[in-house]
Coordinates of C-alpha atoms and ligand atoms in Angstrom, one line a residue:
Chain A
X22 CA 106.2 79.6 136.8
X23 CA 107.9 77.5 134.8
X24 CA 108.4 77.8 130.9
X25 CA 109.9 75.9 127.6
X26 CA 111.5 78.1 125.3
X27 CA 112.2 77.1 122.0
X28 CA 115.2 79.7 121.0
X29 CA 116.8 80.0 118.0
X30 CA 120.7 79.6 118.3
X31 CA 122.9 80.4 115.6
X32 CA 127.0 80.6 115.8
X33 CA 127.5 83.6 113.2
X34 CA 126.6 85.0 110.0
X35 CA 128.0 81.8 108.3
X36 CA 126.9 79.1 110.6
X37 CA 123.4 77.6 110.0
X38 CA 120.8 77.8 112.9
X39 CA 118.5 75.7 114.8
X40 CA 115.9 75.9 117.4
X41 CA 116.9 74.5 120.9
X42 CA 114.5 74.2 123.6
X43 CA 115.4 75.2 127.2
X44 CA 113.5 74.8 130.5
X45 CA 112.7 78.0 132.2
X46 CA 112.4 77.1 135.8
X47 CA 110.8 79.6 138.4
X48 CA 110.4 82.5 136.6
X49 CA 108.8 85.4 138.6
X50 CA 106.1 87.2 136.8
X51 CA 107.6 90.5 137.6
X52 CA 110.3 90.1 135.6
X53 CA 110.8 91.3 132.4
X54 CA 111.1 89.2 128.9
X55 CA 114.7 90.2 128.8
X56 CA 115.6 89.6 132.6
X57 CA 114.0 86.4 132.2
X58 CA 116.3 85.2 129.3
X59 CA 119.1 86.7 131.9
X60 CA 118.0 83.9 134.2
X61 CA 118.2 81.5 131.6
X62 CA 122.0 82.5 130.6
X63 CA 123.2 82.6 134.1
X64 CA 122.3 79.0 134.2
X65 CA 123.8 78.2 130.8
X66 CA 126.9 80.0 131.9
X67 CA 126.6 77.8 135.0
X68 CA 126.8 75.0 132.9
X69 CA 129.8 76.2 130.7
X70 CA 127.6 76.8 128.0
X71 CA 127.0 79.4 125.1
X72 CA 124.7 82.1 126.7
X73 CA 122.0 83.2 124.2
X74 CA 122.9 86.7 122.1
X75 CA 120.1 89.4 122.1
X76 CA 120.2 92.9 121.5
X77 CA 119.0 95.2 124.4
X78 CA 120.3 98.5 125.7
X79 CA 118.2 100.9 127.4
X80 CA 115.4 98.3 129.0
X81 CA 113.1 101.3 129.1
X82 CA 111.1 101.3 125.5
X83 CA 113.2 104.3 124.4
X84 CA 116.6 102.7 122.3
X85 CA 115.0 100.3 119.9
X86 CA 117.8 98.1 120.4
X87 CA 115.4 95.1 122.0
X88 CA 113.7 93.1 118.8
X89 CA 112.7 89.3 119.5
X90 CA 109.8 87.4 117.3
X91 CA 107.8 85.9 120.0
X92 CA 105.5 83.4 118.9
X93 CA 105.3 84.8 116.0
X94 CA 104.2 88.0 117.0
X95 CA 107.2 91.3 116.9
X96 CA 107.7 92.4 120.6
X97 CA 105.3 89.7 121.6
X98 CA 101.5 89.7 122.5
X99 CA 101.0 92.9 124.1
X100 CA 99.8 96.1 121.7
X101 CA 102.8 99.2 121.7
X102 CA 105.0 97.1 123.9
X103 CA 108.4 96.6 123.5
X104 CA 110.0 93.3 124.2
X105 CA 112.6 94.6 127.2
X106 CA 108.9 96.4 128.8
X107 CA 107.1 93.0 128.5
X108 CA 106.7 91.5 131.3
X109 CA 106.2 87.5 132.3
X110 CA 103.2 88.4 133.7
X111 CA 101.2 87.8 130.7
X112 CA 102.3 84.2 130.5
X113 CA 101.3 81.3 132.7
X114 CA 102.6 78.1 134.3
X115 CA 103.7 75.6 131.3
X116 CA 103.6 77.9 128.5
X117 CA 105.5 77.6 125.6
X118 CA 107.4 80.2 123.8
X119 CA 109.2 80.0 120.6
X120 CA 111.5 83.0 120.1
X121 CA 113.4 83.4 116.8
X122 CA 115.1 86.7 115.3
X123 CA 113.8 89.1 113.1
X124 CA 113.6 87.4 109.7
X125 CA 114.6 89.6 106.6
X126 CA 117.0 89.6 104.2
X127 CA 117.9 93.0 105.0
X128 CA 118.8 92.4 108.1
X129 CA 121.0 89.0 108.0
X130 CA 121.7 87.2 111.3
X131 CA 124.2 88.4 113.2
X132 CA 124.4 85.7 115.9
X133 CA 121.4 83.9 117.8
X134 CA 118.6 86.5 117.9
X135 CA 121.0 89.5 117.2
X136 CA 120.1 90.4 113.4
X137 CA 122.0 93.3 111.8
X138 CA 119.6 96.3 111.3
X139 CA 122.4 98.6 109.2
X140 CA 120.0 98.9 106.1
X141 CA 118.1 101.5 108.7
X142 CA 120.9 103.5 109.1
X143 CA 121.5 103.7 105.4
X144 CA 118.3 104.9 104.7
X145 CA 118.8 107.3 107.4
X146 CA 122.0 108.7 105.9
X147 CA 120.5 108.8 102.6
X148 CA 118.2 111.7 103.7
X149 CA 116.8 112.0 107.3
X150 CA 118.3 114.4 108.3
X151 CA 118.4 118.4 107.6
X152 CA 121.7 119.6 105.7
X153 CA 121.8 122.8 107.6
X154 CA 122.4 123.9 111.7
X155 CA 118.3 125.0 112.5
X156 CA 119.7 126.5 115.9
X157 CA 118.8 124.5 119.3
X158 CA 115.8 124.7 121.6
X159 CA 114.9 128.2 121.6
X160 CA 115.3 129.0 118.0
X161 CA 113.2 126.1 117.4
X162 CA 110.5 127.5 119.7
X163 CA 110.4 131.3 117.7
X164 CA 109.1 129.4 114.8
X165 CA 105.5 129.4 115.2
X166 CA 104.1 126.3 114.0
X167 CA 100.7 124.3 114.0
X168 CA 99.8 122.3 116.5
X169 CA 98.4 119.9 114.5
X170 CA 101.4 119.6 112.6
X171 CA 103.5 119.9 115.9
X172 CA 101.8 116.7 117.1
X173 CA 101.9 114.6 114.3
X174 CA 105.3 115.4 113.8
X175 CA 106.4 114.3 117.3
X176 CA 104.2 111.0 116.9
X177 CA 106.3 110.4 113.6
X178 CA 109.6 111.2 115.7
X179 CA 108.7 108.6 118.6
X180 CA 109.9 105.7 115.8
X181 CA 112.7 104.2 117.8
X182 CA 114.0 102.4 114.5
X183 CA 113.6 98.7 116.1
X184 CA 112.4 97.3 112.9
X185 CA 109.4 95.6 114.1
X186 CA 107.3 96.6 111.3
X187 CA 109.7 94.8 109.0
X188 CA 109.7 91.7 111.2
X189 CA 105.6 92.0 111.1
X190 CA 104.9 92.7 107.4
X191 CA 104.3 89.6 105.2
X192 CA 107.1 90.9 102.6
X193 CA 109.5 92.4 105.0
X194 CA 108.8 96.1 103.6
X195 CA 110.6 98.4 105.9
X196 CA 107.7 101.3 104.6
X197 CA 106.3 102.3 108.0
X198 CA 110.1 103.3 109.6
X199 CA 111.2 105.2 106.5
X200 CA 107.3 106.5 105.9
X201 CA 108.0 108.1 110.1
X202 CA 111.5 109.3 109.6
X203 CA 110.5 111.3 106.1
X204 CA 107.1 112.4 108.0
X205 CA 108.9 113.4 111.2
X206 CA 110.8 116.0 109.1
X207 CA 108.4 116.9 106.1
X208 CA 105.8 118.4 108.8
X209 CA 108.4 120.8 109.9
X210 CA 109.5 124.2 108.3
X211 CA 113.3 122.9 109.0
X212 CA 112.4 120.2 106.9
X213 CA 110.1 120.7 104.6
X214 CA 113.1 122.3 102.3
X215 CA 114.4 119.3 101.6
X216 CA 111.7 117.2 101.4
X217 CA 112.0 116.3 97.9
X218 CA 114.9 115.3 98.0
X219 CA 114.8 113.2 101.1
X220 CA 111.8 111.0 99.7
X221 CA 113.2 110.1 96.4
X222 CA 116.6 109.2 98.1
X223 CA 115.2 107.6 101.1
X224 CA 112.7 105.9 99.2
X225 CA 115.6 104.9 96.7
X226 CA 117.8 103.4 99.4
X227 CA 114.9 101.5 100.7
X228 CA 114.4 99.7 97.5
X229 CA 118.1 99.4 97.2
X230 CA 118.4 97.7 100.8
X231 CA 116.4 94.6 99.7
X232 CA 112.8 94.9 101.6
X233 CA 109.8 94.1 100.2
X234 CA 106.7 96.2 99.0
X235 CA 103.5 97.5 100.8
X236 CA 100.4 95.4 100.5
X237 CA 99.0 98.4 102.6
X238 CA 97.6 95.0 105.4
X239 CA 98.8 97.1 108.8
X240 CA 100.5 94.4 110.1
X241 CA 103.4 97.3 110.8
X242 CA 101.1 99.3 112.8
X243 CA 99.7 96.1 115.1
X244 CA 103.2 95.5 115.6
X245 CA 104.9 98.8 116.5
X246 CA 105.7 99.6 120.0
X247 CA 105.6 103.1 119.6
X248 CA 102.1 103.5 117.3
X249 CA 103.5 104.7 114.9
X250 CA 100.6 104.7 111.8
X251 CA 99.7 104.2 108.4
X252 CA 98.9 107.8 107.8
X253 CA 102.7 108.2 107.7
X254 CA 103.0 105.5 105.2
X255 CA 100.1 107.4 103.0
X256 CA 102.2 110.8 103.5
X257 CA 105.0 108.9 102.1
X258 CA 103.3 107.8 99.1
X259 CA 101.6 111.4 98.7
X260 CA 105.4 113.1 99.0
X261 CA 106.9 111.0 96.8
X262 CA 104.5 111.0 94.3
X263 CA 104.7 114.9 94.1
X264 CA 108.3 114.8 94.4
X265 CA 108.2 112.5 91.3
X266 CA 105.9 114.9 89.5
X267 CA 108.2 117.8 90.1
X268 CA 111.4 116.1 89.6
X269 CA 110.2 115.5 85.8
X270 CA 108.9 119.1 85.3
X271 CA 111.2 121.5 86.5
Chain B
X20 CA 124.9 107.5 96.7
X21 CA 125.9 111.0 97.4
X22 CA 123.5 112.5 94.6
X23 CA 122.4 116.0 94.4
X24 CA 119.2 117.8 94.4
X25 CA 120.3 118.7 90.6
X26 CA 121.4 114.7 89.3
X27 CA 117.3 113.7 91.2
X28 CA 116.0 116.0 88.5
X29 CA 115.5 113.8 85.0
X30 CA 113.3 113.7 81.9
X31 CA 110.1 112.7 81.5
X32 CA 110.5 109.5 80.8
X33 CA 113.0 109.0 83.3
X34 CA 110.5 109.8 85.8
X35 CA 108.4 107.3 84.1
X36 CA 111.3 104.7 84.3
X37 CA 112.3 105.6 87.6
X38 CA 108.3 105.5 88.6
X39 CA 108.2 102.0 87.3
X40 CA 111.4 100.7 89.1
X41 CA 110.3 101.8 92.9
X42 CA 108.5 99.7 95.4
X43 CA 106.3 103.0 95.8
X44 CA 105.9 103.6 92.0
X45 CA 104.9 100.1 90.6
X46 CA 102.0 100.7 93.5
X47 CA 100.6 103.4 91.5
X48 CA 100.8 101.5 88.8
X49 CA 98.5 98.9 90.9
X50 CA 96.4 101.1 92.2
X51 CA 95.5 103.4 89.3
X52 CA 95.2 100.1 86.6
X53 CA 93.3 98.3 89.5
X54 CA 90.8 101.7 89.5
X55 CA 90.6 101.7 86.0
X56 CA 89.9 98.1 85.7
X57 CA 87.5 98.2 88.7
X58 CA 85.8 101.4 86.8
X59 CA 84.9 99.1 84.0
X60 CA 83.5 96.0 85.8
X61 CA 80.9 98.6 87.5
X62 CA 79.9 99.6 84.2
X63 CA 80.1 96.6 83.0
X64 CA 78.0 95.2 85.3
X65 CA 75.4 98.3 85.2
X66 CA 75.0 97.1 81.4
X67 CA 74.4 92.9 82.4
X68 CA 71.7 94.2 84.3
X69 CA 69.9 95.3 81.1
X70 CA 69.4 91.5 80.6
X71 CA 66.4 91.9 83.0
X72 CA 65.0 94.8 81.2
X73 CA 64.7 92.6 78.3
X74 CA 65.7 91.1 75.1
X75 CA 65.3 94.2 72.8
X76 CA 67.1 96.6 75.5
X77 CA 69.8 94.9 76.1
X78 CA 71.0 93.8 72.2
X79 CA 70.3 97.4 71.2
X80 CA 72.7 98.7 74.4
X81 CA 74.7 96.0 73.0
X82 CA 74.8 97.1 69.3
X83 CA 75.5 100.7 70.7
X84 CA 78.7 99.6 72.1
X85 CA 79.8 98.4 68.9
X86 CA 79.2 100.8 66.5
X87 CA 81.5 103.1 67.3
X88 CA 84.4 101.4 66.5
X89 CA 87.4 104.1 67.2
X90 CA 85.6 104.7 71.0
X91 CA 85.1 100.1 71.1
X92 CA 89.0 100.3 70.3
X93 CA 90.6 102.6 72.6
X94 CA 88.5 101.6 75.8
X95 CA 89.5 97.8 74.7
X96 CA 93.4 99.5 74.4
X97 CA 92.6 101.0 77.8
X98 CA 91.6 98.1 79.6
X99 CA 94.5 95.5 77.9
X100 CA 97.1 98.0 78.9
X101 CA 95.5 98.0 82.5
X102 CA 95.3 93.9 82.5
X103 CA 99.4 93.9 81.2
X104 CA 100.5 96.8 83.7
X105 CA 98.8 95.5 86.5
X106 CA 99.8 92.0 86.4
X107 CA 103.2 92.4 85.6
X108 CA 103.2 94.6 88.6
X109 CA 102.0 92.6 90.7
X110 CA 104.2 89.7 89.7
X111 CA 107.3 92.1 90.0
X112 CA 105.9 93.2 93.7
X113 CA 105.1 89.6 94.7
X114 CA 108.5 88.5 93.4
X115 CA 110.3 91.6 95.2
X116 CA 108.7 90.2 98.3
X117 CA 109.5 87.1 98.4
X118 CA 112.8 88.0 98.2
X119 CA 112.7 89.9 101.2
X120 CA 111.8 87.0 103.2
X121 CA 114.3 84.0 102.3
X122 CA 114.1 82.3 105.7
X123 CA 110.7 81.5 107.0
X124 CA 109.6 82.0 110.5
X125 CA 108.8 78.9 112.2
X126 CA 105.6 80.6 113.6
X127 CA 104.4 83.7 111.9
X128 CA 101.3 85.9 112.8
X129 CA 100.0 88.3 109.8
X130 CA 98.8 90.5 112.4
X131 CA 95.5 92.7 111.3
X132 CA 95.6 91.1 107.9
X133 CA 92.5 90.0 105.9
X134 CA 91.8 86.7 103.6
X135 CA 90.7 89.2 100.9
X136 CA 94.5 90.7 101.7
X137 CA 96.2 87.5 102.1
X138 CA 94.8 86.0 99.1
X139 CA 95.4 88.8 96.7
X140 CA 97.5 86.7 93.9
X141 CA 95.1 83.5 94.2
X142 CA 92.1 86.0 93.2
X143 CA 93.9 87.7 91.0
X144 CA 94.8 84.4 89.4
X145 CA 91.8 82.6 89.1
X146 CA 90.1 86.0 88.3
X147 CA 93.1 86.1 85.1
X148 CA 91.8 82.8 83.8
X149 CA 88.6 83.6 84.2
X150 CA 88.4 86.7 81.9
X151 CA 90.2 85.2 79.3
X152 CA 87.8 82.2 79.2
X153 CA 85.0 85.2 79.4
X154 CA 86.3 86.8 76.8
X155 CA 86.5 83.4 74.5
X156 CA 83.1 82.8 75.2
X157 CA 81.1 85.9 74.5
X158 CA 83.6 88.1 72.8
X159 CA 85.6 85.6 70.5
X160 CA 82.6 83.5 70.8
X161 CA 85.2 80.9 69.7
X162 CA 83.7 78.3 72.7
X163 CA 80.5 77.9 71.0
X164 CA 80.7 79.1 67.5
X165 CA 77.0 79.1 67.2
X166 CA 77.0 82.0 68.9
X167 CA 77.9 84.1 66.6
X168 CA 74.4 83.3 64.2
X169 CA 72.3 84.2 66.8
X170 CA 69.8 87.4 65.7
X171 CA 66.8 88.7 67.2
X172 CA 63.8 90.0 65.5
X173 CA 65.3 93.4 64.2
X174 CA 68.3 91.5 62.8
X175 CA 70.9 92.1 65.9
X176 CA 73.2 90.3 67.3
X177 CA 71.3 88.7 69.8
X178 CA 73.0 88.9 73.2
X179 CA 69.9 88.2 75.3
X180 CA 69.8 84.5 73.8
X181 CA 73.7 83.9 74.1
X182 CA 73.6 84.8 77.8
X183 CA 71.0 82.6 78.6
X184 CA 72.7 80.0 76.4
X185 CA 75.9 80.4 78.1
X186 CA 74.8 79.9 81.7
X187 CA 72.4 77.5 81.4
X188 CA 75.6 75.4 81.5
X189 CA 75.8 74.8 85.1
X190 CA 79.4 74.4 84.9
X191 CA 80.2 78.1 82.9
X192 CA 77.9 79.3 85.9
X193 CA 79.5 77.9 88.6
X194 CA 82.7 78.8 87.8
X195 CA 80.9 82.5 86.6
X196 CA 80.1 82.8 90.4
X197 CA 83.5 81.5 92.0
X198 CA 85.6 84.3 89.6
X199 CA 82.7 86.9 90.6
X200 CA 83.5 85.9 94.4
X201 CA 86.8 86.2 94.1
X202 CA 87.0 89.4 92.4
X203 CA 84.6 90.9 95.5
X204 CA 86.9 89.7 97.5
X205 CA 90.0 91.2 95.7
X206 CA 88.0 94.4 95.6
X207 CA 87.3 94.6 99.3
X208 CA 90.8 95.2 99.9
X209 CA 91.6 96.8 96.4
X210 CA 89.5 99.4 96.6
X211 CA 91.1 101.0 99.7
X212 CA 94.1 100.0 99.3
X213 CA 94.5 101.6 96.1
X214 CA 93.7 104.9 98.1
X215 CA 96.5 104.3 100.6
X216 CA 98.8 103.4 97.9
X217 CA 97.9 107.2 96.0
X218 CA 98.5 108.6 99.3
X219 CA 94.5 109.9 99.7
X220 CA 94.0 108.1 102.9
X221 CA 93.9 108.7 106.5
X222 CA 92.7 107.3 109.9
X223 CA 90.0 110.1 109.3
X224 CA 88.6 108.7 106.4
X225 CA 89.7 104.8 107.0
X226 CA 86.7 103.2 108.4
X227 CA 83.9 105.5 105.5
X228 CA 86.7 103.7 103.2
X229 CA 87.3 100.3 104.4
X230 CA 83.3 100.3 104.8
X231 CA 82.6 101.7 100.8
X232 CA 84.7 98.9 99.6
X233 CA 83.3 96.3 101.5
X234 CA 79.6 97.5 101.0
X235 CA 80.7 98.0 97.4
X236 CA 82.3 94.4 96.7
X237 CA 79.0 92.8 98.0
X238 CA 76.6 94.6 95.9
X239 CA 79.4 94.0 92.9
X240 CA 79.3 90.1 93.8
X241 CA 75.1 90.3 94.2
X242 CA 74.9 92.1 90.7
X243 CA 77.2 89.6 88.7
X244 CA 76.0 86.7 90.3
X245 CA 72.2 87.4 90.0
X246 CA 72.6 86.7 86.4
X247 CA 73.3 82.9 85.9
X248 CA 71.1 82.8 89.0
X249 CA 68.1 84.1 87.0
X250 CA 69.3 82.0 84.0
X251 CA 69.4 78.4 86.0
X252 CA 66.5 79.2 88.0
X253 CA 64.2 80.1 85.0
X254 CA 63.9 83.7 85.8
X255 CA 65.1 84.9 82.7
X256 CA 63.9 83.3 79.5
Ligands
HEM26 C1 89.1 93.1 87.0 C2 90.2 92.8 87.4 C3 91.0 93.4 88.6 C4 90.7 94.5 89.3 C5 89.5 95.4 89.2 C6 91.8 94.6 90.3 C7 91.8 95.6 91.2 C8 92.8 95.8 92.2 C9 93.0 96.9 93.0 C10 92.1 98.1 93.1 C11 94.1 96.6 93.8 C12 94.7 97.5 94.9 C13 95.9 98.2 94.4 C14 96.7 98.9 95.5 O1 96.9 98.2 96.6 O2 97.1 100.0 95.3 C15 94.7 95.4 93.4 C16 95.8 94.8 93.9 C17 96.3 93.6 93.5 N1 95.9 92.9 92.4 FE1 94.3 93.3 91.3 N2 92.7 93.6 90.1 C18 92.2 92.9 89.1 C19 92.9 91.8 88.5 C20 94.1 91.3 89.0 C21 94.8 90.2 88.3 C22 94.4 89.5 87.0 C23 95.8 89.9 89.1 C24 96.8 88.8 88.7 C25 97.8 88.4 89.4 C26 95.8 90.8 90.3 C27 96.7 90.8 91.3 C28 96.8 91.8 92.3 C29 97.7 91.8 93.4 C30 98.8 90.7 93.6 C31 97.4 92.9 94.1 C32 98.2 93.4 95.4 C33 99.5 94.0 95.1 C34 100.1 94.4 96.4 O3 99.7 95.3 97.0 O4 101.1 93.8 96.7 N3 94.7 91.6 90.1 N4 93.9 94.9 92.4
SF4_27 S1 107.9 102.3 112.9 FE1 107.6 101.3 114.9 S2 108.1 99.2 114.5 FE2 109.0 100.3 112.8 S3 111.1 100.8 113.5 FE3 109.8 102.5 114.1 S4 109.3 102.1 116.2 FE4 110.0 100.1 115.3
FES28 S1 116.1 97.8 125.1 FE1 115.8 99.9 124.5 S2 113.8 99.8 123.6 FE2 114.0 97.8 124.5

């Protein structure tokens, strides 16, 4: 099939952008969204031209490096897909795709559709973690623990930190990544300890980074390629609120 | 940035202030105003209702309300404080969003959004206005100053007769029924989202919730609006 791309290029951090359009000749619909744009480079390099910058690493849904704003939709149109396990199939002949980087101010442009996603790893340092050595597999598995708990836990944990949900939401609120890294943690004994303390900082660096609010619309949750939901983000606002409440009283 | 568990604790008041400065905090602020305020227009609307009951219930119900002037005060106190926190909060959030976003995206789906949830600063807007033109009219009664001589048979103010009065100006009615609208639609996502924001919701209880609020902001927009209804149709006299 064959395909007009509109692609936003931009030089660096300092340049301003624009969209160029490209002609995607034969594309195969078993490729994938990234292999296609590897077509379209090998033909720019062909032509002595600027090959378009993307993020990808792992190609396999599990790195969150991937991102991409495809018509206007994180990831593009299919539901808990991420963009390097999208395949052309879901396009036809003569379609047209406009394919811009994620767009908050959090995460500036890096070059073309590369954007720098830092703020993430800030909040993470702030608090996601746990302070002390928990012990590896085993030890882990002599705690006994709910498996309710255990679940939700691991769904919180599958966040791979690609910051769709900020690239979704109407006010760039990065709520639903920070709400899954304090929920992954908070519904284990090894974190609960510090739980506190890791939603008033995390929450605090979140602020701090720039991102917007909550409007509590779901647009995160559409988005996400790994389904990660809103009950985090209510768990959030539950934890922090007690935290808060604490903080003041003892 | 490397703060300890001890330099997180703080007074009272800075909880308060720190409250009041996070994304998370000024929600609460949203949320609980936004339930207080959304308490009052149920009761509010309970008491309109009396209007069909009649001329003598509803002045007396009326009369009630304002003879007890230290209770009349604080609930006004109540609700004012609720009007100031939750706009300035929302202006704060909306501005703190924008922000966010400097550079648009050329094409931009609000995925699993709403109009009620789109349109939240439009209806709260036009809703603004409208209460303070409600409150001109039929609390300053400074619109039509003859308001204020109307009494009914037992020598109360009569309320029944500035109603009718008041929305038998089809303009005052229409614009009675747009800000009534509006409000049901700011209240079909309000309501729930004010849960999510205190942290008491979950996918277990979303679709009971989602479905009380709508269910709710109909009956709250079919309440309101019956009045001027009844008044411009000749139902009530
Ligand atoms: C009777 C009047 C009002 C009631 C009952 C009401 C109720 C509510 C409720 C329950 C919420 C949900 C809070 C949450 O998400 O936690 C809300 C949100 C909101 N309200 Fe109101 N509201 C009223 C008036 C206003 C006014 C006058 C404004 C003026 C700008 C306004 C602007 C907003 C905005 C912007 C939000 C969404 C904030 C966000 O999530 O980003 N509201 N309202
Ligand atoms: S919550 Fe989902 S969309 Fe957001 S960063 Fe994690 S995986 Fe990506
Ligand atoms: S490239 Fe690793 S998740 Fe897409």
């Amino acid at each position: 099939m064959n395909l007009t791309l509109r692609i936003w290029r931009q030089k660096n951090a300092n340049t301003p952008g624009e969209f160029v359009t490209y002609e995607a000749k034969d594309v195969s619909p078993d490729m994938s969204f990234l292999e296609m744009l590897d077509v379209v480079n090998e033909e720019l390099m062909r032509r002595g031209e600027e090959p378009i910058a993307f993020d990808n690493d792992c190609r396999e849904g599990i790195c969150g490096m991937c991102s991409l704003m495809i018509n206007g939709v994180p990831h593009g149109p299919l539901p808990q897909t991420a963009t390097c396990q999208l395949h052309m199939r879901v396009y036809k002949d003569g379609d047209a795709i406009t394919i811009e980087p994620w767009r908050a101010a959090p995460f500036p442009v890096i070059k073309d559709l590369i954007v720098d996603r830092s703020a993430f790893d800030r909040i993470i340092q702030s608090g996601g973690y746990v302070s002390v050595s928990t012990g590896g597999a085993p030890d882990g598995n002599t705690l006994p623990i709910p498996k309710d708990d255990a679940d939700r836990a691991f769904d919180a944990a599958a966040c791979i930190g690609c910051g769709a949900c900020v690239a979704a939401c109407k006010n760039a609120s990065a709520v639903l990544f920070t709400s899954a890294k304090i929920s992954h943690l908070a519904l284990m004994p090894q974190g609960k300890v510090e739980q506190d303390r890791r939603v008033l900082k995390m929450v605090a660096q979140m602020d701090e980074e720039g991102f917007g609010a909550c409007t509590n619309i779901g647009s995160c949750e559409a988005a996400c390629p790994k389904g990660i939901t809103l009950d985090n983000i209510a768990r959030m606002n539950r934890l922090y609120l007690k935290a808060s409440v604490k903080s003041g009283l003892e | 940035m490397a703060a300890t568990a001890r330099s997180l604790r703080a007074s009272f008041s800075g909880v308060l202030m720190r409250l009041w400065r996070s994304s998370l905090g000024k929600k609460y602020v949203m949320a609980v105003t936004g339930l207080i305020l959304f308490a009052f227009v149920v009761g509010h609307l309970l008491g309109n209702l009396l209007i069909f009951a009649g001329r003598t219930q509803i002045n007396e119900y009326a009369q009630v309300l304002k003879s007890n002037l230290p209770l009349l005060w604080s609930a006004r106190l109540v609700l004012l404080v609720s009007v100031v926190l939750h706009v300035v909060a929302a202006s704060q959030l909306a501005h703190t969003d924008r922000r966010a976003r400097r550079i648009r995206y050329s094409k931009f789906h609000i995925l699993d959004s709403t109009l009620a949830n789109r349109t939240l600063i439009v209806s709260g807007l036009v809703i603004l206005g409208f209460v303070i033109f409600h409150l001109a009219q039929f609390t300053l009664l400074v619109v039509d100053r003859s308001y204020a001589t109307l009494v009914d048979a037992a020598g109360r103010h009569d309320v029944h007769r500035m109603m009718i009065e008041g929305f038998q100006n089809p303009v005052v009615s229409v614009f009675y029924i747009i800000s009534v609208a509006l409000l049901s639609l700011h209240l079909s996502h309000g309501v729930a989202s004010s849960f999510q924001s205190l942290g008491a919701r979950s996918k277990k209880i979303e679709w009971n919730l989602k479905r009380v609020s709508l269910i709710v902001a109909i009956v709250l927009f079919a309440g309101f609006a019956s009045i001027p209804v009844a008044v411009l149709t000749g139902l009530v006299k």
